[in-house]
């Protein structure tokens, strides 16, 4: 809905499609680092038709980590007023055991948020023992494109590039050793990432400078698709005439398993778990991928191997025509394919996305932050957000182990910059959301501005606008009580429902008994005698 058009935005929650948390009484338990999706049915209660310019976006969470790597999800097609729509968001379970509640709301083409806030609620139990990239400045000597940047698990992306005036070019997934992935100056490649991934094109120019372009691919999961617990191809670099060891294990509703090299099948109708060797005759960068088909969809996972030309002539291995493994792989040491903590510099309260991929003979991995274990388990491939509240330097370390007490590790440093948190006393705020009294937080009516200004004393005056009337009240910071709320006595007719909104707002102020400030966001809350917490009002700092 364009701002100047007469239509009005509105959205109401209708139902959970999965992961029902019973109003956060019993949130589903997930494993740290696990990817998952949450789905809702929502209703267009406004008069505007939603299209792809509308999106479900993150609003806030009960703690900073609650964003859980979710990204804005656009409406597909059109949703007319009165219609219901099903929408899903992909998340990654955080590392730290806790209860997470991630609130989301609709946003229109003008960036205005509206409607009920819906949430994804999960719990990470204590163990028994990962925004669209910024637009890049065009380069006259470097073109790097993808046919699409959002796919569903099992789909692939076609990349293409053209580089001029460069001595060398490289195409690779962020976190890989770029030196191992040289490409022609003009080329293309198909990739099938199973989770969100960033691909880079690197050009080393004739004048000695280096230019790197990036494309982020967002991956939506498929409901009930087979789960690829393991797919490893080792070693990642061989000489022509040598063989790689392939291991895989799948679970869930699986009807067919196929394994490919550069798109050509090398084993069809494979079992749910198995091992085999493959001895490629080609040289260069080869892509192996496993494809698991089920009634719920298709899952794929790729691995790349670099095959170097041997100095010594070697007879080309004879590919097996049988679907049986050509050989049983030998024991392998653990290997780390990639390990990324990005971005490398954030502000206090922000999150980094840690993603990793281990293989070889690895049975388990550990991730540590400044030598403290934050993940310990058997998830060899994963991605998870980690939010850091305190300024300083952090070092993440991935350790991969096998059953023979062999291990490998990789590290990545992150810097957290200090930011100023606004105080309550002497601050001014603009209301963004308020509690509707029926279990939902809703956005302020378009065209209205509701404010709160706390004077410079801990026990002083609060004043502001309720959208129509100005008001004054007394507040005590220590007890966080707001009393004697007194508005003026005007009546406003536009926009519709402005007086109902103002009455709700002024009625919520005296119910406040605590507050929290995160950066430039203020929440006024009420905690009842049983310890249950309800956000009443949420403001943005001025």
XYZ file of C-alpha atoms in Angstrom:
542
model
C 0.000 0.000 0.000
C 1.535 3.328 -1.078
C 1.491 5.996 1.611
C -0.702 8.398 -0.398
C -3.303 5.772 -1.314
C -6.533 5.575 0.683
C -6.132 1.943 1.708
C -5.206 0.908 5.268
C -2.826 -1.873 6.314
C -3.872 -4.510 8.828
C -2.750 -8.011 9.829
C -4.002 -10.504 12.413
C -2.528 -13.774 13.621
C -4.695 -16.790 12.716
C -2.772 -19.946 13.680
C 0.587 -21.660 14.091
C 1.454 -24.081 11.301
C 4.100 -25.904 13.343
C 6.219 -25.666 16.502
C 3.283 -24.638 18.680
C 4.743 -23.311 21.938
C 1.399 -23.300 23.828
C 1.664 -19.543 24.387
C 5.269 -20.066 25.578
C 4.124 -22.412 28.349
C 5.859 -25.373 26.687
C 8.113 -24.191 23.837
C 9.499 -27.016 21.677
C 13.048 -28.116 22.482
C 15.673 -27.955 19.743
C 19.361 -28.729 19.565
C 21.906 -25.877 19.607
C 22.962 -24.935 16.081
C 20.001 -26.754 14.496
C 18.294 -25.110 11.530
C 14.502 -25.012 11.668
C 11.556 -23.186 10.185
C 8.509 -21.661 11.820
C 5.235 -21.180 9.966
C 2.131 -19.108 10.680
C -1.234 -18.458 9.095
C -1.987 -14.730 9.059
C -4.963 -12.713 7.807
C -5.041 -9.482 5.816
C -7.464 -7.401 7.901
C -6.743 -4.118 6.122
C -7.945 -2.689 2.822
C -4.568 -2.856 1.017
C -3.641 -5.842 -1.147
C -0.322 -7.359 -0.119
C 2.233 -8.143 -2.817
C 5.971 -8.854 -2.945
C 6.727 -5.380 -1.553
C 5.257 -6.571 1.767
C 7.378 -8.715 4.057
C 7.387 -10.318 7.484
C 10.316 -8.796 9.404
C 11.962 -9.202 12.787
C 10.644 -6.849 15.486
C 12.369 -7.778 18.742
C 13.110 -10.682 21.047
C 13.025 -11.512 24.719
C 16.858 -11.518 24.563
C 19.239 -10.325 21.811
C 19.911 -13.848 20.481
C 16.202 -14.331 19.786
C 16.483 -13.078 16.200
C 18.016 -16.535 15.571
C 19.341 -15.679 12.121
C 15.880 -15.081 10.651
C 15.744 -12.880 7.556
C 12.868 -10.767 6.133
C 10.464 -12.967 4.183
C 8.499 -11.404 1.347
C 4.900 -12.179 0.407
C 4.631 -14.423 -2.648
C 1.863 -13.481 -5.067
C -0.982 -11.304 -3.835
C -3.094 -11.447 -0.671
C -6.382 -9.585 -0.950
C -8.154 -7.944 2.006
C -9.899 -10.616 4.082
C -7.722 -13.461 2.772
C -5.477 -15.687 4.865
C -1.874 -16.486 3.957
C 0.686 -19.028 5.160
C 4.232 -17.787 5.653
C 7.401 -19.390 7.018
C 10.775 -18.083 8.214
C 13.987 -20.090 8.486
C 15.891 -19.848 11.771
C 19.020 -21.265 13.365
C 18.862 -22.309 17.012
C 21.373 -20.311 19.110
C 24.294 -21.894 20.945
C 23.403 -20.982 24.514
C 20.826 -23.051 26.469
C 17.865 -20.729 27.109
C 14.277 -19.950 26.117
C 13.991 -17.789 23.012
C 10.972 -15.805 21.814
C 11.424 -14.052 18.467
C 8.717 -11.482 17.564
C 7.931 -10.675 13.919
C 5.596 -8.197 12.215
C 4.509 -7.144 8.731
C 6.183 -4.276 6.851
C 4.833 -2.487 3.787
C 6.589 -0.968 0.767
C 7.202 2.287 2.653
C 8.957 0.510 5.512
C 5.989 1.010 7.858
C 5.326 -1.857 10.296
C 1.750 -2.844 11.075
C -0.530 -5.453 12.570
C -0.227 -8.120 15.252
C 3.187 -9.327 16.249
C 3.647 -13.075 15.924
C 6.481 -15.094 17.364
C 8.621 -18.188 17.172
C 9.310 -19.675 20.600
C 11.827 -22.435 21.290
C 13.945 -23.786 24.120
C 17.556 -24.932 23.903
C 18.016 -27.342 26.832
C 21.292 -27.664 28.684
C 23.415 -30.358 27.020
C 23.726 -33.732 28.693
C 27.507 -33.527 28.055
C 22.972 -17.209 10.579
C 20.515 -9.391 6.105
C 20.746 -8.991 2.654
C 24.158 -7.720 1.715
C 24.541 -4.010 1.038
C 24.402 -2.978 -2.610
C 27.887 -3.138 -4.076
C 29.335 -0.362 -6.204
C 29.260 -1.364 -9.884
C 32.648 -2.110 -11.447
C 33.360 -1.591 -15.161
C 35.874 -4.465 -15.148
C 33.998 -7.018 -13.064
C 30.552 -8.535 -13.548
C 29.250 -11.118 -11.058
C 25.618 -12.285 -11.148
C 23.295 -15.059 -9.973
C 20.018 -16.041 -11.579
C 18.358 -15.789 -8.141
C 19.364 -15.152 -4.541
C 16.595 -17.025 -2.720
C 15.961 -20.728 -3.226
C 14.325 -23.670 -1.506
C 16.482 -26.502 -0.205
C 17.206 -28.831 -3.111
C 17.263 -26.041 -5.707
C 20.369 -24.628 -7.346
C 21.718 -21.220 -8.355
C 23.492 -20.392 -11.622
C 26.389 -17.960 -11.176
C 28.081 -16.133 -14.056
C 30.992 -13.737 -14.193
C 33.153 -11.739 -16.550
C 36.431 -10.138 -15.435
C 38.691 -7.913 -17.549
C 42.156 -6.466 -16.917
C 42.997 -9.084 -14.272
C 45.848 -11.549 -13.922
C 43.795 -14.175 -12.051
C 40.222 -14.846 -10.920
C 38.765 -17.091 -8.198
C 35.204 -18.240 -7.427
C 34.516 -19.830 -4.037
C 32.199 -20.004 -1.049
C 33.136 -17.627 1.751
C 35.320 -19.480 4.229
C 37.014 -21.665 1.632
C 40.674 -21.126 0.756
C 40.236 -18.977 -2.330
C 43.675 -19.897 -3.699
C 42.354 -23.405 -4.380
C 39.514 -22.228 -6.648
C 40.926 -20.471 -9.751
C 38.480 -19.929 -12.611
C 38.606 -18.487 -16.137
C 38.017 -14.752 -16.494
C 34.700 -15.503 -18.195
C 32.757 -18.431 -16.760
C 29.777 -19.855 -14.920
C 29.067 -22.350 -12.144
C 25.981 -24.009 -10.624
C 25.839 -24.290 -6.817
C 23.187 -25.911 -4.571
C 23.778 -24.549 -1.047
C 21.786 -26.362 1.672
C 21.822 -23.316 3.992
C 22.399 -19.593 3.605
C 25.791 -19.056 1.972
C 27.916 -16.216 0.626
C 29.786 -16.703 -2.645
C 32.698 -14.518 -3.669
C 34.429 -13.645 -6.932
C 38.000 -12.428 -6.446
C 39.992 -10.644 -9.130
C 43.720 -9.919 -8.862
C 44.220 -6.958 -11.180
C 47.177 -6.124 -13.372
C 48.079 -3.109 -11.201
C 48.440 -5.355 -8.123
C 45.110 -4.407 -6.502
C 42.436 -6.930 -5.524
C 38.663 -6.639 -5.909
C 36.149 -9.012 -4.306
C 32.412 -9.176 -5.136
C 29.866 -11.030 -2.994
C 26.439 -12.604 -3.530
C 24.419 -13.949 -0.581
C 22.094 -16.880 -1.293
C 19.160 -17.336 1.116
C 17.833 -20.892 1.452
C 14.328 -21.779 2.645
C 13.843 -25.277 4.091
C 11.241 -27.723 2.802
C 8.656 -29.117 5.186
C 9.365 -32.774 6.052
C 12.131 -33.095 3.450
C 14.747 -35.800 4.136
C 17.501 -34.762 6.520
C 21.114 -35.144 5.409
C 22.956 -35.850 8.617
C 26.293 -36.421 6.893
C 27.790 -36.122 3.437
C 31.571 -35.907 3.254
C 34.012 -36.268 0.381
C 37.666 -36.525 1.406
C 40.312 -35.422 0.876
C 39.324 -32.035 -0.558
C 42.370 -31.997 -2.856
C 43.891 -34.947 -4.725
C 46.171 -35.687 -7.661
C 44.822 -37.239 -10.849
C 44.703 -40.995 -10.397
C 43.873 -40.828 -6.692
C 40.476 -41.548 -5.144
C 38.191 -39.751 -2.713
C 36.262 -41.358 0.140
C 32.518 -40.628 0.224
C 30.423 -41.127 3.364
C 26.752 -40.334 3.883
C 23.907 -40.797 6.341
C 20.285 -39.695 6.007
C 17.143 -39.798 8.106
C 13.462 -38.937 7.798
C 11.069 -39.837 4.993
C 13.528 -40.913 2.259
C 12.380 -42.641 -0.918
C 15.428 -42.305 -3.187
C 19.106 -41.425 -2.684
C 21.400 -40.486 -5.570
C 25.041 -39.360 -5.601
C 26.455 -37.255 -8.444
C 29.794 -35.947 -9.677
C 29.532 -32.779 -11.788
C 25.880 -33.609 -12.419
C 26.496 -37.160 -13.616
C 25.237 -39.997 -11.381
C 27.874 -42.216 -9.789
C 25.430 -44.120 -7.575
C 21.644 -44.210 -7.884
C 19.315 -45.853 -5.411
C 21.948 -45.654 -2.674
C 21.130 -46.827 0.872
C 20.306 -44.385 3.666
C 23.858 -44.659 4.944
C 26.991 -45.915 3.284
C 30.571 -45.460 2.174
C 32.299 -45.734 -1.170
C 35.314 -44.533 -3.117
C 35.345 -42.583 -6.352
C 38.381 -42.145 -8.587
C 37.687 -39.279 -10.986
C 39.427 -39.066 -14.326
C 38.809 -35.334 -14.679
C 41.054 -32.609 -13.331
C 40.020 -29.229 -11.959
C 37.243 -28.401 -9.487
C 34.706 -31.233 -9.207
C 31.386 -30.931 -7.425
C 29.922 -33.987 -5.730
C 26.407 -33.775 -4.368
C 23.927 -36.077 -2.705
C 20.228 -35.906 -3.516
C 17.625 -37.311 -1.122
C 14.017 -37.453 -2.336
C 10.983 -37.935 -0.122
C 7.258 -37.175 -0.051
C 8.080 -33.920 1.776
C 10.525 -32.658 -0.835
C 14.127 -32.937 -1.984
C 17.289 -32.233 0.007
C 20.716 -31.768 -1.583
C 24.196 -31.130 -0.215
C 27.269 -30.384 -2.360
C 30.984 -30.911 -1.730
C 33.851 -29.724 -3.938
C 37.142 -31.475 -4.618
C 40.172 -30.095 -6.444
C 41.940 -32.604 -8.711
C 45.459 -31.555 -9.702
C 47.302 -32.784 -12.772
C 49.964 -35.305 -11.814
C 53.582 -34.812 -12.890
C 53.798 -38.570 -13.445
C 51.584 -40.166 -16.092
C 48.952 -42.271 -14.363
C 46.449 -44.560 -16.022
C 42.958 -43.209 -15.714
C 40.924 -45.182 -13.201
C 38.060 -47.166 -14.649
C 34.728 -45.907 -13.301
C 32.532 -48.629 -11.904
C 29.388 -49.353 -13.896
C 27.822 -50.972 -10.871
C 25.774 -49.162 -8.266
C 27.859 -50.938 -5.629
C 30.719 -49.026 -3.958
C 34.025 -49.316 -5.804
C 35.915 -49.689 -2.496
C 35.468 -49.224 1.200
C 37.084 -45.963 2.353
C 39.970 -46.181 4.734
C 40.026 -44.421 8.095
C 40.379 -40.685 7.635
C 41.545 -37.928 9.991
C 38.981 -35.216 10.738
C 38.813 -32.278 8.339
C 37.364 -28.766 8.460
C 35.814 -27.579 5.195
C 34.996 -24.065 6.364
C 34.552 -22.051 9.541
C 33.173 -18.495 9.511
C 32.141 -15.975 12.164
C 30.705 -12.984 10.329
C 30.704 -10.067 10.369
C 34.127 -9.650 11.923
C 33.137 -6.365 13.617
C 29.791 -5.650 15.333
C 28.335 -3.271 17.912
C 27.363 -4.288 21.434
C 24.111 -6.245 21.456
C 24.454 -7.304 17.822
C 24.988 -10.866 16.621
C 27.507 -12.733 14.523
C 26.562 -15.780 12.492
C 28.872 -18.715 13.065
C 28.766 -21.352 10.340
C 30.869 -24.461 10.013
C 31.351 -27.604 8.010
C 33.527 -30.541 9.082
C 34.111 -33.922 7.508
C 36.754 -36.498 6.830
C 36.657 -38.949 9.717
C 35.143 -36.393 12.095
C 32.592 -37.795 14.540
C 31.951 -34.638 16.561
C 32.761 -30.957 16.761
C 33.161 -28.361 19.473
C 32.857 -24.596 19.112
C 34.465 -22.381 21.717
C 34.270 -18.649 22.312
C 37.306 -17.294 24.176
C 38.066 -20.890 25.274
C 34.550 -21.433 26.700
C 32.566 -24.231 25.002
C 29.345 -22.971 23.404
C 28.550 -26.044 21.268
C 29.540 -29.652 21.845
C 27.942 -32.329 19.700
C 27.720 -34.264 16.483
C 26.375 -31.565 14.130
C 29.108 -31.505 11.481
C 27.406 -28.840 9.343
C 25.562 -25.941 10.880
C 25.004 -22.249 11.363
C 23.863 -20.353 14.439
C 23.687 -16.757 15.676
C 25.712 -15.667 18.686
C 24.926 -12.277 20.207
C 27.542 -10.409 22.206
C 26.546 -7.829 24.798
C 29.966 -6.671 25.968
C 32.591 -4.761 24.003
C 35.940 -6.462 23.438
C 37.766 -9.038 21.334
C 36.452 -12.572 20.871
C 38.063 -15.616 19.296
C 35.864 -18.439 18.034
C 37.465 -21.854 17.589
C 36.098 -24.927 15.823
C 37.536 -28.283 16.859
C 36.712 -31.470 14.939
C 37.439 -34.930 16.419
C 37.353 -38.569 15.404
C 37.315 -41.801 17.385
C 41.101 -42.197 17.137
C 41.787 -39.097 19.265
C 42.747 -37.100 16.182
C 41.606 -33.488 15.923
C 41.924 -30.360 13.808
C 40.919 -26.789 14.579
C 40.305 -23.396 12.990
C 39.872 -19.951 14.532
C 38.150 -16.681 13.674
C 38.373 -13.355 15.559
C 35.486 -10.911 16.083
C 35.604 -7.385 17.509
C 32.644 -5.965 19.471
C 32.482 -2.177 19.531
C 31.058 -0.243 22.479
C 27.899 1.779 21.815
C 26.043 4.269 23.944
C 22.860 2.987 25.573
C 20.280 5.708 26.075
C 19.329 6.403 29.706
C 15.744 6.536 30.929
C 16.151 9.818 32.811
C 16.271 12.830 30.521
C 15.335 10.865 27.386
C 12.655 11.157 24.693
C 10.941 8.210 22.995
C 8.457 7.536 20.192
C 6.011 4.636 20.577
C 6.334 1.843 18.012
C 4.119 -0.938 19.505
C 1.585 -1.349 22.270
C -0.208 -4.282 23.941
C -3.783 -4.712 22.758
C -4.904 -6.460 25.960
C -5.692 -9.704 24.115
C -2.253 -11.250 23.782
C -0.784 -9.291 20.876
C 1.511 -6.328 20.340
C 0.278 -4.046 17.552
C 1.901 -1.186 15.724
C 0.934 2.453 16.165
C -1.649 3.711 13.657
C -0.139 5.186 10.525
C -0.235 8.981 10.700
C -0.120 9.156 14.509
C 2.833 9.926 16.802
C 2.805 8.866 20.441
C 5.683 10.077 22.635
C 7.106 9.865 26.146
C 9.590 12.365 27.614
C 11.167 11.627 31.015
C 12.577 14.700 32.762
C 16.010 14.856 34.384
C 15.028 13.512 37.830
C 14.666 9.896 38.958
C 11.406 10.900 40.653
C 9.899 13.428 38.284
C 7.603 14.260 35.463
C 6.666 12.253 32.369
C 4.953 14.072 29.513
C 4.232 13.535 25.866
C 1.546 13.046 23.253
C -1.014 10.274 23.198
C -1.565 10.811 19.470
C -4.375 13.312 19.942
C -4.044 14.752 23.439
C -0.940 15.800 25.323
C -0.544 14.254 28.771
C 1.445 14.582 31.972
C 2.222 11.996 34.666
C 4.524 11.326 37.588
C 7.156 8.589 37.452
C 9.593 6.954 39.852
C 12.566 5.301 38.190
C 13.555 3.065 41.095
C 10.081 1.554 41.551
C 9.311 2.117 37.864
C 5.849 3.378 38.673
C 3.859 5.803 36.539
C 0.987 7.576 38.313
C -1.377 10.523 37.965
C -1.721 10.278 34.189
C -3.590 13.425 33.090
C -4.413 14.066 29.407
C -5.968 17.133 27.856
C -9.547 16.811 26.615
C -9.458 17.064 22.820
C -11.338 14.736 20.464
C -9.748 13.688 17.167
C -11.621 11.976 14.346
C -8.749 11.005 12.068
C -7.291 8.571 11.542
C -10.035 6.133 12.445
C -9.553 4.507 15.885
C -7.084 7.150 17.086
C -9.068 7.732 20.298
C -9.243 3.992 21.058
C -5.462 3.754 20.569
C -4.864 6.721 22.869
C -7.152 5.303 25.563
C -5.285 1.986 25.474
C -1.921 3.740 25.629
C -2.786 5.974 28.564
C -4.354 3.014 30.353
C -1.192 0.918 29.999
C 1.178 3.486 31.496
C 0.053 2.952 35.137
C 0.445 -0.848 34.763
C 4.200 -0.526 34.265
C 6.344 -1.951 37.071
C 9.673 -2.498 35.292
C 11.515 -1.499 32.136
C 14.475 -2.423 29.965
C 16.574 -0.449 27.490
C 18.506 -2.194 24.725
C 20.531 0.286 22.695
C 17.913 2.754 21.464
C 14.830 0.658 22.291
C 12.798 1.138 25.495
C 10.276 -1.431 26.715
C 7.862 -0.738 29.555
C 6.767 -4.043 31.094
C 4.500 -5.556 33.718
C 5.565 -8.595 35.771
C 2.763 -10.282 37.722
C 2.966 -12.077 41.075
C 3.827 -15.356 39.319
C 6.797 -13.830 37.514
C 5.105 -13.747 34.114
C 6.399 -10.875 31.990
C 4.375 -8.843 29.496
C 5.731 -6.074 27.309
C 3.180 -3.241 27.450
C 4.811 -0.523 25.368
C 7.849 -0.412 23.086
C 9.497 2.849 22.023
C 12.286 3.945 19.705
C 14.820 6.442 21.097
C 15.023 9.921 19.595
